[in-house]
Coordinates of C-alpha atoms in Angstrom, one line a residue:
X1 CA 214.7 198.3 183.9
X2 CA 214.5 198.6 187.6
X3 CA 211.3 197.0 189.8
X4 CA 209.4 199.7 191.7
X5 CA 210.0 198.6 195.2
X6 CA 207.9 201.1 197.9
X7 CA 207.7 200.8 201.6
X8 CA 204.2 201.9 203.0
X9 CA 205.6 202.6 206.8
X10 CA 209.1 201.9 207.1
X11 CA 209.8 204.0 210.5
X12 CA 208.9 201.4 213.1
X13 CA 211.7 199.1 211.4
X14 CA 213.9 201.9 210.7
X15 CA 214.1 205.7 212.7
X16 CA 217.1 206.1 211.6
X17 CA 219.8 203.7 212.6
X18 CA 219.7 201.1 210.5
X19 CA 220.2 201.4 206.3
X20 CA 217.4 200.6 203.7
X21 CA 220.3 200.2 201.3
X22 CA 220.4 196.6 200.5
X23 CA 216.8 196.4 199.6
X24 CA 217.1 199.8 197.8
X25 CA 219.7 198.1 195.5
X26 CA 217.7 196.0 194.1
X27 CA 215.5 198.5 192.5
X28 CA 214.1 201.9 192.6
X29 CA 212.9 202.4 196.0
X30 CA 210.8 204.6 197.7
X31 CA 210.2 204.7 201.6
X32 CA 207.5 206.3 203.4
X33 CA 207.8 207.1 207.0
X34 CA 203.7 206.2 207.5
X35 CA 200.9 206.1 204.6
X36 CA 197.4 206.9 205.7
X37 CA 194.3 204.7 204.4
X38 CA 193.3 206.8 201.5
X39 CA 197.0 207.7 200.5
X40 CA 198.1 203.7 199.8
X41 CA 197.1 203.6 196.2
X42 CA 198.2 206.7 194.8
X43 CA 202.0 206.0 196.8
X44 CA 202.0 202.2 195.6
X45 CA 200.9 202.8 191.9
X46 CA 202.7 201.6 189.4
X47 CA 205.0 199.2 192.2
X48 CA 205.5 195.9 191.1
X49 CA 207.1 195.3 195.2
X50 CA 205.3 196.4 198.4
X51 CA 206.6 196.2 201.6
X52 CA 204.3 197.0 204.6
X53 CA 204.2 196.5 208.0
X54 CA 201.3 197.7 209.6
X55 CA 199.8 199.2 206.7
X56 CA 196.7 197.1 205.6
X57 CA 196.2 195.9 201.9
X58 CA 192.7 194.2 201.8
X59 CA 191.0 193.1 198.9
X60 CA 189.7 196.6 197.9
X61 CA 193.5 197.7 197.7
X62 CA 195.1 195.3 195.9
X63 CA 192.3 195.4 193.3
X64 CA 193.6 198.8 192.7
X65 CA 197.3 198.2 192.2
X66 CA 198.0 196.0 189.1
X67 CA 201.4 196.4 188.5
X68 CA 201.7 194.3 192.0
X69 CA 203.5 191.2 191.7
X70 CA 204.8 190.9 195.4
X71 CA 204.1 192.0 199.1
X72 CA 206.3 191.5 201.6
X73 CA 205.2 192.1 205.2
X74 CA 207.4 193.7 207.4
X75 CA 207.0 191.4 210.7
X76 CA 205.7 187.6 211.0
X77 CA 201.8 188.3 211.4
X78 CA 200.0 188.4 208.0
X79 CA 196.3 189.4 209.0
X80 CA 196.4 193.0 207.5
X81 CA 196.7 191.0 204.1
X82 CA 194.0 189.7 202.0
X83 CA 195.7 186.9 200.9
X84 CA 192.6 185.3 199.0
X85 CA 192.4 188.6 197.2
X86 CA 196.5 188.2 196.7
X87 CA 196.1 184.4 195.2
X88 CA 193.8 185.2 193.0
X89 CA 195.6 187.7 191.3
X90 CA 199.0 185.7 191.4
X91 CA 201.1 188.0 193.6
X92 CA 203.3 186.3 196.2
X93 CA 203.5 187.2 200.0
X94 CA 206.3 186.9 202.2
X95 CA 207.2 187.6 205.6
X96 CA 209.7 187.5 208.0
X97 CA 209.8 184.8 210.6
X98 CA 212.4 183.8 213.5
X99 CA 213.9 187.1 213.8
X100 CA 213.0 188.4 217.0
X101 CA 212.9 185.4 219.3
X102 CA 215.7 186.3 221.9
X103 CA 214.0 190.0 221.8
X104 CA 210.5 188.9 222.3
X105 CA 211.6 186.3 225.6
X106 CA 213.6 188.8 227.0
X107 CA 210.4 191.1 227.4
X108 CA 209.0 188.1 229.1
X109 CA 211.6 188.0 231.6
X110 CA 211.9 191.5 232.0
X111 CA 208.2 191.8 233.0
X112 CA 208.8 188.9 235.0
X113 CA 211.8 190.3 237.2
X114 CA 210.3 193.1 237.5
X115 CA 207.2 191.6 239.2
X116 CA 209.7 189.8 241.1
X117 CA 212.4 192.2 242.1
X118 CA 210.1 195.5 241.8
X119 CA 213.5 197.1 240.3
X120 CA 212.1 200.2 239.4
X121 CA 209.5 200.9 242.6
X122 CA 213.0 200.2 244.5
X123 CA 215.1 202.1 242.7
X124 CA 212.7 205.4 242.2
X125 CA 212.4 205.1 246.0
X126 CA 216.3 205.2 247.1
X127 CA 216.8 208.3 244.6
X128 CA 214.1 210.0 245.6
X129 CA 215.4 210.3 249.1
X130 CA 213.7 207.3 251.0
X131 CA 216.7 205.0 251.2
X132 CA 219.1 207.7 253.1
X133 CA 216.6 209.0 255.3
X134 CA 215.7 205.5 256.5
X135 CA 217.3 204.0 260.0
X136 CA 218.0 200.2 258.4
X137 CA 220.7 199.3 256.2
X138 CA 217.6 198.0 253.7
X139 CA 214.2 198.4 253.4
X140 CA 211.2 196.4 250.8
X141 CA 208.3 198.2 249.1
X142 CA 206.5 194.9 248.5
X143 CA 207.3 191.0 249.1
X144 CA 210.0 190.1 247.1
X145 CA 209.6 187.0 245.1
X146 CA 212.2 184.7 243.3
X147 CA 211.7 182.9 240.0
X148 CA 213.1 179.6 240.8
X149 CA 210.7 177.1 241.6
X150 CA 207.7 178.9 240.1
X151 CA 205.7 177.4 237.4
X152 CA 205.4 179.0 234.1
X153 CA 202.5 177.8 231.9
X154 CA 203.2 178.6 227.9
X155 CA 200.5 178.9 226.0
X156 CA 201.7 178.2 222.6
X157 CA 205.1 176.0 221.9
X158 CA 206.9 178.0 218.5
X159 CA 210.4 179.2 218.6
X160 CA 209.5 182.2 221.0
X161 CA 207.5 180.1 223.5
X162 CA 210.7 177.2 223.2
X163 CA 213.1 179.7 224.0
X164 CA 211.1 181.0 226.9
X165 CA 211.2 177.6 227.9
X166 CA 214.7 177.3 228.1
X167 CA 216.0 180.8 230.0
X168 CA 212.9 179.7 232.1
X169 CA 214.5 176.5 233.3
X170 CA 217.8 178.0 233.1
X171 CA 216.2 180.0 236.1
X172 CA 215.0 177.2 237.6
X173 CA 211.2 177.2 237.3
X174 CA 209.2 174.5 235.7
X175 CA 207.7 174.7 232.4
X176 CA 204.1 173.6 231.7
X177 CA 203.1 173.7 228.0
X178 CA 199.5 173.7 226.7
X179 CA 199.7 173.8 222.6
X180 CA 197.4 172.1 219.8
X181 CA 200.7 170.2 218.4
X182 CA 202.5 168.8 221.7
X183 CA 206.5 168.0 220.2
X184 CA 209.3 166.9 222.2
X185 CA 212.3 169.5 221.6
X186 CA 215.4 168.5 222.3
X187 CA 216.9 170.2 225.3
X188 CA 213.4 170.8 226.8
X189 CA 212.5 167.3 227.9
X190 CA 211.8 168.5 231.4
X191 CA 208.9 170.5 230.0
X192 CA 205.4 168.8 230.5
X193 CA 202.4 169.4 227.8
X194 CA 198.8 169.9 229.9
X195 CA 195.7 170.7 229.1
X196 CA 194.4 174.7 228.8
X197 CA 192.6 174.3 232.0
X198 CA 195.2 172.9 233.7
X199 CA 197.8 174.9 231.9
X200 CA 195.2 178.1 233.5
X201 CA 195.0 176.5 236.7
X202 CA 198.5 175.1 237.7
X203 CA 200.3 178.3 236.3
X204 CA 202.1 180.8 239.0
X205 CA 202.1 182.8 235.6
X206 CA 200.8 182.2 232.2
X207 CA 202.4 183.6 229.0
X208 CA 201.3 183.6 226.1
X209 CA 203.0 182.6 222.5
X210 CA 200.5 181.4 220.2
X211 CA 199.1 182.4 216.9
X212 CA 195.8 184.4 216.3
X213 CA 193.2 182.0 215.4
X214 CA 189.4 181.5 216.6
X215 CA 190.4 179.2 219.1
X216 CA 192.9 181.5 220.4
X217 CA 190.9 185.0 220.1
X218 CA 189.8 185.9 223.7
X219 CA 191.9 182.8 225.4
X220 CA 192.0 185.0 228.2
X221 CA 188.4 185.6 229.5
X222 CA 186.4 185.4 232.4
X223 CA 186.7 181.5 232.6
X224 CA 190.0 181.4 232.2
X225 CA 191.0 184.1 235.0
X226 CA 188.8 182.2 237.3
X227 CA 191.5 179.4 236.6
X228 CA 194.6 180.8 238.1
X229 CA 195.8 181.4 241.7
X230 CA 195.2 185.1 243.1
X231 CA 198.9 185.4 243.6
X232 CA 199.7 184.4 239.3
X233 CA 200.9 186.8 237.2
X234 CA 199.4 186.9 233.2
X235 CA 202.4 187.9 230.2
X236 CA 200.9 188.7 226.8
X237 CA 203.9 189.2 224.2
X238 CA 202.0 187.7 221.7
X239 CA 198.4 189.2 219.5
X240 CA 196.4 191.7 222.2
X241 CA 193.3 190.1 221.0
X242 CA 194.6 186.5 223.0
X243 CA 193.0 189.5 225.8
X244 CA 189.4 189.8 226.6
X245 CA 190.4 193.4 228.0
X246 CA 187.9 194.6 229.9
X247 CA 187.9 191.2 231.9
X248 CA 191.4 190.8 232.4
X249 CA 191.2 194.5 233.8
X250 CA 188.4 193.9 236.2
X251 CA 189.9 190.6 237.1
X252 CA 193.5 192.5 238.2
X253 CA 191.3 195.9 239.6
X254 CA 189.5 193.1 241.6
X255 CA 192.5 191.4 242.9
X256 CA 191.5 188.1 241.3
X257 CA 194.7 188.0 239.9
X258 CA 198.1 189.5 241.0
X259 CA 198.9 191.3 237.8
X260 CA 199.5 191.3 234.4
X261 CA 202.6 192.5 231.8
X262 CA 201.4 193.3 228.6
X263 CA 203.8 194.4 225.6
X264 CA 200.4 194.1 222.8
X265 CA 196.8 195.6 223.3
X266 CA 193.6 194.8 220.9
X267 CA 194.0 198.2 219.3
X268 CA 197.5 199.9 218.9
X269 CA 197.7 202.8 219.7
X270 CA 194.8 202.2 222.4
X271 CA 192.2 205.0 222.7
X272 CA 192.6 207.4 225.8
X273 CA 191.0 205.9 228.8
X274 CA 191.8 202.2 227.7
X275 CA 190.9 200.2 231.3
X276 CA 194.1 198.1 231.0
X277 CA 196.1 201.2 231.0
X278 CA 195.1 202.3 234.6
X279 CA 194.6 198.5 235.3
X280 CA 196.1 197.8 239.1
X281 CA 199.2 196.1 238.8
X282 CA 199.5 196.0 235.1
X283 CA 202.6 196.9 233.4
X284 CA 201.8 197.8 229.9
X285 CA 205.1 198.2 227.0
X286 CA 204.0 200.3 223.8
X287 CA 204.4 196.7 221.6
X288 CA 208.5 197.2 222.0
X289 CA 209.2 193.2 222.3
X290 CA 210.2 193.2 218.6
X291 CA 212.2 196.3 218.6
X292 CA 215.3 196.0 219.8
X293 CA 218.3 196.7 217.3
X294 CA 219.7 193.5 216.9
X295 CA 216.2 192.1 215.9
X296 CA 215.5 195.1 213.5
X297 CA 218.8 194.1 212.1
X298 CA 217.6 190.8 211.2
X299 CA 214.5 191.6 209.5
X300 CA 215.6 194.1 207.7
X301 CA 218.2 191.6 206.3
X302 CA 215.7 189.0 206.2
X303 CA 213.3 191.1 204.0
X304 CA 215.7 191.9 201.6
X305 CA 216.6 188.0 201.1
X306 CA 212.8 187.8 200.4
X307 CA 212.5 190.4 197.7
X308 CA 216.6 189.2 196.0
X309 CA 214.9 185.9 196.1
X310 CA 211.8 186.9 194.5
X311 CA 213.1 189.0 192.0
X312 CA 214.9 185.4 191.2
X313 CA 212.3 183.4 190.9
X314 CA 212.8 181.6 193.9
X315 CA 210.2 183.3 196.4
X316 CA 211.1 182.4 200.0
X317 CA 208.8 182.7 203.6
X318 CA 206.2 182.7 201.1
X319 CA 203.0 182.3 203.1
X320 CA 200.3 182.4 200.4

């Protein structure tokens, strides 16, 4: 007899150009676009396989469900599991890890060229009219900047912040790493590990690629802003709650820094009025870093591996 397999919110992975059919052939499979709080249970009864990306399944939930042998998380972060609640009762969790790496540093350096060449101020200027009715062959908008020679503080050191690293020297910049497990990686010997402060303080812009923990909640804050030079940029790709908000805006609306690119926020989808969104010189990305094609590609492929290899008896990317 086929496993129930359901998927709580499977349109962020999948709008419609990918296929859910090598997970669906592993059982009977139902997929659900989005699933509401109060509508979890009654569409994951009877499921011995849950796959969720957003969706949360806390303690209460799961308490609720016991057919449940096996979550799998749609995405690398775990938090919307209880995973004490999880243990307890057996059931394995899996995610996906490593799949969006290239995706997520290529939002860094799109932010960052962007700061840099101002592309699209440029551009909307010479096809709304500005460029032909000017008398110079040229004309700038703002101070052009170039990447090379800059230096880019990471804050974190996993696969994404590594491969940051490397199209980062690639461009010429120098690489300053501040991390709780310094490693030498092969290929990035010219990067150099510094404290936070200095990491803060030495940066011409600071990105972000750590994990969600206490002692990373709110790494951006008041202190920390007072840190960098008024001309450094700030590039969050990572957990919004890195971001005290509110600071970070006051600290760009004050000119204290000279601007911030932002793919994640503390609450997705932010509430109207959010002070980052009218922020000066922020540049805010609805949480797209993941989303490219080639990266959905991969997880979808990675998260059916997880649930063949489950249904095996050989759980893999378990994280419980």
């Amino acid at each position: 007899m086929q496993k129930k397999i359901v998927v709580l919110d499977g349109y962020t992975l999948n709008p419609g150009d990918l296929s859910w059919d090598e997970i669906g052939g592993l059982g009977e499979l139902a997929v659900y676009d989005r699933t509401a709080y109060e509508e979890i249970v009654s569409r994951a009864a009877g499921a011995e396989l849950v796959l969720t990306n957003k969706t949360p399944l806390p303690a209460e939930v799961i308490r609720q469900l016991p057919s449940l042998r096996y979550i799998g998380v749609l995405a690398t972060g775990y938090n919307i599991i209880d995973l004490n609640e999880a243990a307890a009762r057996e059931i394995v969790v899996a995610n996906v890890p490593d799949y969006g790496n290239a995706s997520v540093a290529q939002l860094v350096f799109a932010f960052l060229l962007e700061f840099a060449s101002r592309v699209g101020v440029h551009s909307d200027a010479a096809r709304g009219g500005r460029w032909a009715a000017g008398p110079d062959f040229t004309f700038t908008l703002s101070p052009l900047r170039e990447l090379a020679g800059k230096t880019l503080a990471l804050i974190g050191f996993g696969s994404i912040g590594r491969q940051v690293a490397r199209i980062a020297l690639a461009f010429g910049m120098k690489v300053i790493v501040h991390t709780r497990t310094p490693k030498d990686v092969a290929g990035l010997e010219a990067v150099r590990f510094v404290t936070k402060e200095d990491a803060f303080r030495e940066a011409d812009i600071v990105s972000l690629h750590c994990p969600l923990t206490p002692d990373t909640q709110g790494i951006v804050n008041r202190d920390t802003l007072a840190l960098m030079k008024r001309d450094a940029l700030l590039v969050n790709t990572a957990r919004g709650a890195h971001v005290v908000e509110q600071e970070l805006a006051d600290a760009l609306n004050e000119g204290r820094i000279a601007g911030a690119g932002l793919d994640v926020l503390v609450a997705e989808p932010p509430a109207p009025g959010h002070p980052l969104l009218a922020a000066a010189n922020c540049l805010v990305t609805p949480h797209i870093g993941w989303a490219t094609v080639e990266a959905r590609r991969r997880l979808m492929a990675i998260a059916a591996n997880n649930v063949r290899s489950f249904l095996r008896g050989n759980a893999v990317n378990r994280v419980n």
